[in-house]
Coordinates of C-alpha atoms in Angstrom, one line a residue:
Chain N
X1 CA 72.7 -110.6 -66.2
X2 CA 73.5 -109.9 -62.1
X3 CA 70.2 -107.3 -62.6
X4 CA 68.3 -109.7 -63.3
X5 CA 69.1 -112.2 -60.9
X6 CA 69.0 -110.4 -58.5
X7 CA 65.7 -109.3 -58.6
X8 CA 64.6 -113.2 -58.8
X9 CA 65.4 -113.7 -55.8
X10 CA 64.5 -110.4 -53.8
X11 CA 61.0 -111.2 -51.9
X12 CA 57.8 -110.1 -53.1
X13 CA 58.3 -106.8 -50.9
X14 CA 61.6 -106.3 -52.1
X15 CA 60.5 -105.9 -55.0
X16 CA 57.7 -103.8 -54.7
X17 CA 59.6 -102.0 -52.9
X18 CA 62.0 -102.0 -56.3
X19 CA 59.7 -101.1 -58.6
X20 CA 58.7 -98.2 -56.2
X21 CA 62.1 -96.8 -56.2
X22 CA 62.4 -96.9 -59.7
X23 CA 59.1 -95.6 -60.7
X24 CA 59.6 -92.7 -58.2
X25 CA 62.7 -91.5 -59.9
X26 CA 61.2 -92.2 -63.7
X27 CA 58.8 -90.1 -62.3
X28 CA 61.4 -87.3 -60.7
X29 CA 63.7 -87.9 -64.3
X30 CA 60.6 -87.2 -66.3
X31 CA 59.4 -84.1 -64.0
X32 CA 63.2 -82.5 -64.9
X33 CA 62.7 -83.8 -68.4
X34 CA 59.7 -81.3 -68.8
X35 CA 61.4 -78.6 -66.8
X36 CA 64.3 -78.3 -69.4
X37 CA 61.8 -78.8 -72.3
X38 CA 60.1 -75.6 -71.2
X39 CA 62.5 -73.7 -70.7
X40 CA 64.2 -74.2 -73.9
X41 CA 60.8 -73.9 -75.5
X42 CA 61.4 -70.2 -74.8
X43 CA 65.2 -69.6 -75.6
X44 CA 64.5 -70.3 -78.5
X45 CA 61.8 -68.1 -78.8
X46 CA 63.9 -65.5 -77.1
X47 CA 67.2 -66.6 -79.0
X48 CA 66.3 -68.0 -82.0
X49 CA 66.1 -65.6 -84.4
X50 CA 69.7 -64.3 -83.7
X51 CA 70.8 -67.9 -84.7
X52 CA 69.6 -68.6 -87.3
X53 CA 67.1 -70.5 -85.0
X54 CA 63.5 -69.1 -85.2
X55 CA 61.0 -69.6 -84.1
X56 CA 58.4 -69.7 -87.0
X57 CA 54.9 -67.9 -86.6
X58 CA 53.4 -69.8 -89.4
X59 CA 54.1 -72.7 -87.3
X60 CA 52.5 -71.1 -84.1
X61 CA 49.3 -69.9 -86.1
X62 CA 48.9 -73.5 -87.5
X63 CA 48.8 -75.0 -83.9
X64 CA 47.0 -72.4 -82.5
X65 CA 44.1 -73.1 -85.3
X66 CA 44.1 -77.0 -84.7
X67 CA 44.4 -76.6 -81.0
X68 CA 42.2 -73.8 -80.6
X69 CA 40.4 -72.8 -83.5
X70 CA 38.8 -76.5 -84.2
X71 CA 37.7 -77.1 -81.2
X72 CA 36.1 -74.0 -80.7
X73 CA 33.3 -75.3 -81.6
X74 CA 32.3 -78.0 -79.4
X75 CA 33.8 -76.1 -76.4
X76 CA 31.1 -73.4 -76.6
X77 CA 28.7 -76.7 -76.8
X78 CA 30.1 -78.2 -74.1
X79 CA 30.6 -75.4 -71.8
X80 CA 26.4 -74.3 -72.3
X81 CA 25.7 -78.2 -70.8
X82 CA 27.7 -77.0 -68.1
X83 CA 25.9 -74.0 -67.9
X84 CA 22.1 -75.6 -68.1
X85 CA 23.1 -78.3 -65.6
X86 CA 24.6 -76.1 -63.3
X87 CA 21.6 -73.3 -62.8
X88 CA 19.0 -77.1 -62.9
X89 CA 20.6 -78.2 -60.5
X90 CA 21.3 -74.9 -58.2
X91 CA 17.3 -73.2 -58.8
X92 CA 16.8 -76.8 -57.5
X93 CA 19.0 -76.7 -54.3
X94 CA 17.9 -72.9 -53.9
X95 CA 14.0 -73.2 -54.2
X96 CA 14.4 -74.7 -50.4
X97 CA 15.5 -71.5 -48.9
X98 CA 13.4 -69.4 -51.3
X99 CA 16.3 -68.2 -52.6
X100 CA 16.4 -69.8 -56.3
X101 CA 17.8 -65.5 -57.8
X102 CA 20.9 -66.3 -56.4
X103 CA 21.5 -68.6 -58.8
X104 CA 22.9 -66.1 -61.1
X105 CA 25.6 -66.2 -59.2
X106 CA 26.4 -69.0 -58.6
X107 CA 26.6 -70.1 -62.1
X108 CA 28.8 -66.5 -62.9
X109 CA 31.0 -67.6 -59.8
X110 CA 31.5 -71.3 -60.5
X111 CA 31.6 -71.2 -64.7
X112 CA 34.7 -68.7 -64.4
X113 CA 36.4 -70.2 -62.1
X114 CA 36.1 -73.3 -62.0
X115 CA 34.1 -74.9 -65.3
X116 CA 34.7 -73.4 -68.4
X117 CA 38.8 -74.2 -67.6
X118 CA 38.4 -77.0 -66.5
X119 CA 35.3 -78.4 -69.1
X120 CA 37.8 -76.8 -72.0
X121 CA 41.4 -78.2 -70.8
X122 CA 39.8 -82.2 -69.9
X123 CA 38.2 -81.5 -74.3
X124 CA 41.7 -80.1 -75.0
X125 CA 44.0 -82.7 -73.4
X126 CA 41.4 -85.5 -75.1
X127 CA 41.7 -84.0 -78.6
X128 CA 44.9 -82.8 -79.1
X129 CA 47.4 -83.7 -75.8
X130 CA 46.7 -87.2 -77.6
X131 CA 47.3 -85.7 -80.9
X132 CA 51.0 -84.7 -80.1
X133 CA 51.8 -87.4 -79.0
X134 CA 50.7 -89.4 -81.8
X135 CA 52.1 -86.7 -84.2
X136 CA 55.9 -86.5 -82.4
X137 CA 56.0 -90.6 -81.2
X138 CA 55.4 -91.4 -84.7
X139 CA 58.4 -89.1 -85.9
X140 CA 60.1 -90.5 -83.1
X141 CA 59.4 -94.0 -84.5
X142 CA 60.7 -93.5 -88.1
X143 CA 63.8 -91.3 -87.3
X144 CA 61.5 -88.0 -88.6
X145 CA 63.1 -86.4 -85.4
X146 CA 66.0 -88.0 -85.7
X147 CA 66.7 -86.5 -89.5
X148 CA 65.4 -82.7 -88.1
X149 CA 68.9 -83.1 -85.4
X150 CA 71.5 -84.0 -88.5
X151 CA 69.9 -81.3 -90.8
X152 CA 70.8 -79.0 -88.1
X153 CA 67.2 -78.3 -86.9
X154 CA 66.6 -78.0 -83.2
X155 CA 63.4 -80.6 -82.6
X156 CA 61.9 -78.4 -79.4
X157 CA 62.7 -74.5 -81.7
X158 CA 60.4 -76.9 -84.4
X159 CA 58.2 -78.9 -82.9
X160 CA 58.0 -78.6 -79.4
X161 CA 57.4 -74.2 -79.2
X162 CA 55.1 -74.2 -81.3
X163 CA 52.8 -76.3 -79.6
X164 CA 53.4 -74.6 -76.3
X165 CA 52.9 -71.3 -77.8
X166 CA 49.8 -72.2 -79.1
X167 CA 48.5 -74.4 -76.4
X168 CA 49.3 -71.4 -73.8
X169 CA 47.6 -69.0 -75.9
X170 CA 45.0 -71.0 -77.1
X171 CA 43.3 -72.6 -73.9
X172 CA 43.0 -69.0 -72.6
X173 CA 40.8 -68.0 -75.6
X174 CA 38.9 -70.7 -75.6
X175 CA 37.7 -70.2 -71.0
X176 CA 36.8 -66.9 -72.3
X177 CA 34.6 -68.4 -74.8
X178 CA 33.6 -70.9 -71.9
X179 CA 32.5 -68.9 -69.7
X180 CA 30.4 -66.9 -72.1
X181 CA 29.0 -69.7 -73.2
X182 CA 28.1 -71.1 -70.2
X183 CA 26.8 -68.4 -69.1
X184 CA 24.7 -68.7 -72.1
X185 CA 23.0 -71.5 -71.6
X186 CA 23.0 -70.7 -67.5
X187 CA 20.4 -67.6 -68.9
X188 CA 19.1 -69.1 -71.4
X189 CA 17.6 -71.9 -68.9
X190 CA 16.5 -69.8 -65.7
X191 CA 14.6 -67.0 -67.7
X192 CA 12.5 -69.6 -69.3
X193 CA 12.2 -70.9 -65.7
X194 CA 12.2 -68.9 -63.8
X195 CA 10.9 -66.3 -66.1
X196 CA 14.2 -64.1 -66.1
X197 CA 14.2 -61.7 -68.8
X198 CA 17.6 -62.1 -70.6
X199 CA 18.9 -58.5 -70.3
X200 CA 17.9 -58.2 -66.7
X201 CA 20.4 -61.8 -66.3
X202 CA 23.2 -60.5 -67.9
X203 CA 23.1 -57.5 -66.1
X204 CA 23.1 -58.7 -62.8
X205 CA 25.3 -61.0 -63.9
X206 CA 27.9 -58.1 -65.0
X207 CA 26.9 -57.4 -61.8
X208 CA 28.7 -60.0 -60.0
X209 CA 31.8 -60.7 -61.4
X210 CA 35.4 -59.7 -60.4
X211 CA 37.8 -59.1 -62.5
X212 CA 39.0 -61.8 -60.0
X213 CA 37.2 -64.8 -61.1
X214 CA 37.9 -64.3 -64.2
X215 CA 41.4 -64.1 -63.9
X216 CA 41.5 -67.1 -61.4
X217 CA 39.6 -69.7 -64.4
X218 CA 42.7 -67.9 -66.8
X219 CA 45.8 -68.4 -64.5
X220 CA 44.3 -72.4 -64.3
X221 CA 43.9 -72.5 -68.0
X222 CA 47.6 -71.2 -69.3
X223 CA 48.6 -73.6 -65.8
X224 CA 46.6 -76.2 -67.3
X225 CA 48.1 -75.4 -71.5
X226 CA 51.5 -76.1 -70.2
X227 CA 50.5 -79.2 -68.5
X228 CA 49.0 -80.6 -71.9
X229 CA 51.8 -79.9 -73.6
X230 CA 54.2 -80.8 -71.9
X231 CA 52.9 -84.1 -70.8
X232 CA 52.1 -85.4 -74.4
X233 CA 54.9 -83.7 -75.6
X234 CA 57.8 -86.1 -73.3
X235 CA 55.2 -88.6 -74.0
X236 CA 56.0 -88.7 -77.8
X237 CA 59.9 -87.6 -77.4
X238 CA 60.5 -90.8 -75.6
X239 CA 58.7 -93.4 -77.5
X240 CA 59.8 -97.1 -78.6
X241 CA 58.7 -100.3 -79.5
X242 CA 56.7 -99.3 -83.2
X243 CA 53.3 -99.0 -83.2
X244 CA 52.4 -100.6 -80.3
X245 CA 54.4 -98.1 -78.5
X246 CA 52.9 -94.7 -79.7
X247 CA 49.7 -96.2 -78.9
X248 CA 50.3 -96.5 -75.5
X249 CA 52.3 -93.5 -75.4
X250 CA 49.0 -91.9 -76.6
X251 CA 47.1 -93.7 -74.0
X252 CA 49.9 -92.4 -70.7
X253 CA 49.7 -88.9 -72.3
X254 CA 46.3 -88.7 -72.3
X255 CA 45.6 -90.3 -68.5
X256 CA 48.5 -87.7 -67.5
X257 CA 46.7 -85.1 -67.9
X258 CA 43.1 -85.3 -66.7
X259 CA 44.6 -86.6 -63.7
X260 CA 47.6 -83.5 -63.9
X261 CA 44.6 -81.2 -64.6
X262 CA 42.7 -81.7 -62.0
X263 CA 44.6 -82.2 -59.1
X264 CA 46.7 -78.5 -59.7
X265 CA 42.8 -77.2 -60.4
X266 CA 42.4 -78.8 -56.6
X267 CA 46.1 -77.1 -55.7
X268 CA 45.4 -73.9 -57.3
X269 CA 42.1 -72.9 -56.4
X270 CA 43.3 -73.6 -52.5
X271 CA 46.1 -71.0 -53.7
X272 CA 43.6 -68.5 -55.4
X273 CA 41.1 -68.3 -52.8
X274 CA 43.3 -67.7 -49.7
Chain G
X1 CA 100.1 -84.8 -96.2
X2 CA 99.4 -84.7 -92.3
X3 CA 96.2 -87.0 -91.8
X4 CA 93.7 -83.9 -91.0
X5 CA 93.4 -83.0 -94.6
X6 CA 93.7 -86.6 -95.8
X7 CA 91.4 -88.3 -93.4
X8 CA 87.4 -86.8 -93.8
X9 CA 86.2 -89.1 -90.8
X10 CA 88.5 -90.4 -88.1
X11 CA 87.0 -92.8 -84.8
X12 CA 89.4 -93.5 -82.1
X13 CA 88.6 -95.9 -79.1
X14 CA 84.6 -95.5 -79.2
X15 CA 82.9 -96.9 -76.6
X16 CA 79.8 -96.3 -76.4
X17 CA 77.0 -98.4 -73.9
X18 CA 73.4 -98.9 -74.1
X19 CA 72.2 -99.0 -70.4
X20 CA 74.7 -101.1 -68.7
X21 CA 75.1 -102.9 -72.0
X22 CA 78.6 -102.4 -73.8
X23 CA 77.2 -101.6 -77.5
X24 CA 80.5 -100.5 -78.8
X25 CA 83.8 -101.8 -77.6
X26 CA 87.2 -99.3 -78.6
X27 CA 86.6 -99.2 -82.3
X28 CA 89.0 -97.2 -84.4
X29 CA 88.2 -95.9 -87.5
X30 CA 89.3 -93.4 -90.3
X31 CA 87.9 -93.1 -93.8
X32 CA 89.7 -91.2 -96.2
X33 CA 88.0 -88.2 -97.7
X34 CA 86.5 -89.2 -101.2
X35 CA 86.8 -93.1 -100.5
X36 CA 83.4 -94.7 -100.2
X37 CA 83.9 -96.7 -97.0
X38 CA 80.8 -99.3 -96.0
X39 CA 79.9 -100.6 -92.6
X40 CA 79.0 -104.2 -92.7
X41 CA 77.9 -106.2 -90.3
X42 CA 74.6 -108.8 -89.0
X43 CA 72.0 -107.6 -86.8
X44 CA 72.6 -106.5 -83.9
X45 CA 76.4 -105.8 -84.7
X46 CA 76.0 -102.3 -83.1
X47 CA 76.4 -100.8 -87.0
X48 CA 73.5 -98.9 -86.9
X49 CA 74.9 -97.5 -83.4
X50 CA 77.8 -96.5 -84.7
X51 CA 76.0 -94.9 -87.6
X52 CA 74.3 -92.9 -84.8
X53 CA 77.3 -92.0 -83.0
X54 CA 79.0 -91.2 -86.5
X55 CA 75.9 -88.2 -86.5
X56 CA 76.8 -87.3 -83.5
X57 CA 73.2 -88.1 -82.1
X58 CA 74.1 -89.8 -79.3
X59 CA 77.3 -88.4 -77.0
X60 CA 79.9 -91.6 -76.5
X61 CA 80.4 -92.7 -73.5
X62 CA 84.6 -92.6 -74.3
X63 CA 86.4 -92.0 -77.6
X64 CA 87.7 -89.1 -80.2
X65 CA 84.9 -89.4 -83.2
X66 CA 86.5 -85.8 -86.0
X67 CA 84.5 -85.4 -88.5
X68 CA 86.5 -83.1 -91.0
X69 CA 89.1 -82.2 -88.5
X70 CA 86.3 -81.2 -86.1
X71 CA 86.4 -83.7 -82.8
X72 CA 82.0 -83.7 -82.6
X73 CA 83.0 -85.4 -78.9
X74 CA 84.2 -82.2 -78.1
X75 CA 82.0 -79.2 -80.6
X76 CA 79.9 -76.6 -79.5
X77 CA 75.9 -76.5 -80.3
X78 CA 76.9 -73.9 -82.5
X79 CA 79.7 -75.2 -83.5
X80 CA 78.2 -78.6 -84.2
X81 CA 75.1 -76.6 -86.3
X82 CA 78.1 -75.4 -88.6
X83 CA 79.5 -78.3 -89.4
X84 CA 76.2 -80.5 -89.7
X85 CA 75.8 -78.3 -92.9
X86 CA 78.8 -80.6 -94.5
X87 CA 76.1 -83.8 -93.8
X88 CA 74.4 -85.2 -95.3
X89 CA 72.3 -88.3 -94.3
X90 CA 69.7 -90.7 -95.5
X91 CA 68.2 -93.0 -93.4
X92 CA 66.9 -96.3 -93.5
X93 CA 63.1 -95.1 -93.4
X94 CA 63.5 -92.6 -95.2
X95 CA 62.2 -90.4 -92.5
X96 CA 61.1 -88.1 -95.0
X97 CA 58.8 -85.6 -93.1
X98 CA 54.9 -86.4 -93.5
X99 CA 53.2 -83.7 -92.8
X100 CA 55.2 -82.0 -96.2
X101 CA 55.7 -83.0 -99.6
X102 CA 59.0 -84.0 -101.3
X103 CA 59.6 -80.3 -102.7
X104 CA 59.6 -79.2 -99.3
X105 CA 61.5 -82.3 -97.7
X106 CA 63.9 -81.8 -99.8
X107 CA 64.0 -77.4 -99.4
X108 CA 64.4 -77.9 -96.2
X109 CA 67.9 -77.4 -95.6
X110 CA 68.1 -74.7 -97.3
X111 CA 65.5 -73.2 -95.7
X112 CA 66.5 -73.6 -92.5
X113 CA 70.4 -72.6 -93.2
X114 CA 71.5 -70.2 -97.0
X115 CA 69.1 -66.6 -97.3
X116 CA 69.0 -68.2 -100.7
X117 CA 65.6 -66.6 -102.7
X118 CA 62.3 -68.7 -102.9
X119 CA 62.7 -69.6 -107.0
X120 CA 67.1 -70.3 -106.1
X121 CA 65.7 -72.8 -103.3
X122 CA 63.4 -74.0 -105.7
X123 CA 65.7 -74.7 -108.7
X124 CA 68.6 -76.6 -106.3
X125 CA 66.5 -78.9 -105.4
X126 CA 64.7 -79.7 -108.7
X127 CA 68.5 -80.4 -109.6
X128 CA 68.6 -82.7 -107.5
X129 CA 65.2 -84.6 -107.5
X130 CA 66.9 -84.7 -111.2
X131 CA 70.3 -86.6 -109.7
X132 CA 67.5 -88.8 -108.2
X133 CA 65.5 -89.2 -111.3
X134 CA 62.6 -87.4 -109.4
X135 CA 62.0 -84.7 -111.1
X136 CA 58.3 -84.5 -111.2
X137 CA 57.2 -85.5 -108.1
X138 CA 57.9 -82.6 -105.7
X139 CA 54.1 -82.2 -104.5
X140 CA 53.6 -85.4 -104.2
X141 CA 53.4 -86.2 -100.6
X142 CA 55.7 -89.2 -98.8
X143 CA 53.0 -91.9 -98.2
X144 CA 52.2 -92.1 -102.4
X145 CA 55.5 -92.6 -103.3
X146 CA 56.9 -96.5 -103.1
X147 CA 60.0 -97.6 -100.7
X148 CA 62.7 -97.5 -103.6
X149 CA 61.7 -93.6 -104.4
X150 CA 61.4 -92.9 -100.9
X151 CA 64.7 -93.8 -100.6
X152 CA 66.0 -92.1 -103.7
X153 CA 63.4 -88.6 -101.9
X154 CA 65.5 -88.9 -98.9
X155 CA 68.8 -89.2 -100.3
X156 CA 68.0 -85.9 -103.0
X157 CA 67.3 -83.6 -99.2
X158 CA 70.6 -85.3 -98.1
X159 CA 72.6 -84.0 -100.8
X160 CA 71.1 -80.7 -101.2
X161 CA 72.8 -78.9 -99.2
X162 CA 76.1 -80.2 -101.3
X163 CA 77.7 -82.0 -98.2
X164 CA 81.2 -83.1 -98.4
X165 CA 80.1 -87.1 -96.0
X166 CA 77.3 -88.5 -96.4
X167 CA 76.0 -91.1 -94.5
X168 CA 73.5 -93.9 -95.9
X169 CA 71.8 -96.1 -94.0
X170 CA 71.0 -99.5 -95.3
X171 CA 70.4 -98.2 -98.8
X172 CA 69.1 -101.1 -100.2
X173 CA 67.2 -103.0 -98.2
X174 CA 63.7 -103.8 -98.3
X175 CA 63.7 -102.9 -102.5
X176 CA 63.8 -105.6 -105.0
X177 CA 67.6 -106.0 -106.4
X178 CA 66.7 -104.4 -109.7
X179 CA 66.0 -100.9 -107.3
X180 CA 68.9 -101.8 -105.7
X181 CA 71.3 -101.9 -108.4
X182 CA 69.5 -98.6 -109.5
X183 CA 70.2 -97.1 -106.2
X184 CA 74.2 -99.0 -105.4
X185 CA 75.2 -97.2 -109.4
X186 CA 73.8 -93.4 -107.6
X187 CA 75.7 -94.0 -104.9
X188 CA 78.6 -94.4 -107.5
X189 CA 77.2 -91.4 -109.9
X190 CA 77.0 -88.8 -106.3
X191 CA 80.9 -90.1 -105.3
X192 CA 82.1 -89.4 -109.0
X193 CA 80.0 -86.5 -109.7
X194 CA 80.6 -83.7 -106.6
X195 CA 83.7 -86.2 -104.5
X196 CA 81.9 -86.8 -102.1
X197 CA 83.0 -89.2 -98.9
X198 CA 80.1 -91.5 -98.4
X199 CA 79.7 -94.2 -95.9
X200 CA 76.6 -96.7 -96.5
X201 CA 75.6 -99.0 -93.6
X202 CA 74.9 -102.8 -94.8
X203 CA 74.1 -106.0 -95.2
X204 CA 74.0 -106.3 -97.9
X205 CA 77.2 -108.3 -99.6
X206 CA 76.4 -108.0 -103.1
X207 CA 76.2 -104.0 -102.8
X208 CA 79.1 -103.4 -100.6
X209 CA 81.1 -105.7 -103.2
X210 CA 79.4 -103.1 -105.8
X211 CA 80.3 -99.6 -104.1
X212 CA 83.4 -100.4 -101.2
X213 CA 86.4 -98.8 -101.8
X214 CA 87.6 -99.7 -98.1
X215 CA 84.5 -102.3 -95.7
X216 CA 84.7 -102.0 -92.3
X217 CA 83.4 -105.4 -90.7
X218 CA 81.2 -105.2 -87.7
X219 CA 80.9 -107.8 -84.7
X220 CA 78.9 -107.9 -81.8
X221 CA 80.4 -104.6 -81.2
X222 CA 84.1 -104.7 -82.2
X223 CA 86.1 -104.1 -86.0
X224 CA 86.5 -108.0 -87.6
X225 CA 88.9 -106.2 -90.5
X226 CA 89.1 -102.9 -92.2
X227 CA 89.8 -103.7 -95.7
X228 CA 89.0 -103.7 -99.3
X229 CA 86.5 -105.7 -100.9
X230 CA 89.9 -108.3 -101.8
X231 CA 91.1 -108.2 -99.3
X232 CA 87.8 -108.6 -96.5
X233 CA 86.8 -111.6 -99.8
X234 CA 90.7 -113.5 -98.1
X235 CA 90.6 -112.3 -94.7
X236 CA 90.9 -115.6 -92.5
X237 CA 89.1 -114.7 -90.0
X238 CA 86.2 -117.9 -89.1
X239 CA 83.7 -115.1 -88.1
X240 CA 83.9 -112.7 -91.2
X241 CA 83.6 -116.0 -93.5
X242 CA 80.5 -116.8 -92.0
X243 CA 79.2 -113.4 -93.1
X244 CA 80.4 -114.0 -96.2
X245 CA 78.8 -117.4 -97.0
X246 CA 76.0 -117.3 -94.8
X247 CA 76.7 -119.9 -92.8
X248 CA 75.1 -119.9 -89.4
X249 CA 77.1 -118.5 -86.7
X250 CA 79.7 -121.3 -85.3
X251 CA 80.0 -120.2 -81.9
X252 CA 80.8 -123.0 -79.4
X253 CA 79.2 -123.5 -76.2
X254 CA 80.5 -123.6 -73.1
X255 CA 79.1 -126.8 -71.0
X256 CA 78.6 -125.0 -67.9
X257 CA 78.3 -121.3 -68.8
X258 CA 75.2 -122.5 -70.7
X259 CA 74.2 -124.7 -68.0
X260 CA 73.9 -121.7 -65.0
X261 CA 72.4 -119.8 -68.0
X262 CA 69.5 -122.2 -67.4
X263 CA 69.2 -122.9 -63.8
X264 CA 69.3 -118.9 -62.7

């Protein structure tokens, strides 16, 4: 009761400050939770077998199927479209300098370093991040998580670890697929517009691309994978308040993971290009 | 006989909080081996909270909870994991895993805790489904079952490891009287057949009086009385009689306190 009365007496800026403080503390708490969840997933992966709580390979495969394989078609399509878009814009801009053919390099580098990991992660965040939160949240609400714990099954090992591992494997895989499809999209448009044949385009692309370009994209995709899985999981595990709570958590999960992906992208682009 | 052998569950001075609010206050309770203990109380009395602590799902602020002689507030995760094999829990809504069939749900504890071969696991889980009259429903998904069937399937999963301790949360909530009565009979049958210690949390009076050896009445986080069915029925505590006779709560309003709350 004293808590309620105090917040009523506070002046508006005071209340604002209080709410800011509470949010900050909550945010730091969630960051800690995410870190411990990440560590615990790998703990079960490494020592689960000795403690008779192995992380099941079949569960990881199942997650990898829903997260990755089922998203492969739409991810290819999106990256292909982005490749075409880059080609159009690139040729348009470079024509002013009479350097249209350098568009090949521009496409190859921007797709592998930036667009493929970003587009793929945003797609997966919307597709699987929300599904993870909804699934875990519903299980939390129906006491299925409690049921796991009383049976003696760690929910982290049984539910979280397969999702995290599946995500960490599939997002880089999808990113490589996205690299290929994006460059292909650029190649199709460029070859039509500039009359370069596909073989020459491919050769030129392979000449300019370095291992570092691909690697940058892959490192980012691993970071994004961890973000999507952890944000999805902790929002799911923290659900309260019935069906409405699950809905809210799902929205929050998608918005947060996409925001974090873009912010992390900026930070990693800066670090990796120093 | 010393206390360790006599009691399956011993709770001493249990105090718990939800945020700043005290939910359970100095709970003392013991359940003998082979006994059916019913924990009764209105909504918000703390009975579901007490169950969560008995199950080791939350850590208490203070107090001792001894299950089968082991203090679960001090057990390591590994020892707790071992103890869980001797505990079965049927949750209020069943809490069957929606992504698995009824059969897989019942088999899960066996798969996780034993090294039995596939065939034995299947036979054992079918035996339990037979016991709760759900034979032939192994391949159904939980969503395809009625409320009463879900509770029975949850019970089958709870007893598949032949636990020494069985916890049952609101067995009759949301069921029609006939199905609820059948579940009561099933609980009695189980105790007779397997000599389990059973803790049932409920607010249904009929069901409580039918199955209980002893009843614990909980109110606002405190124990009002513990006793046999007759002792509870004859209790001269007003709150207990309110609960038994479905009388609205007769707490008097403190005028000054009331005014202060309104003008806050």
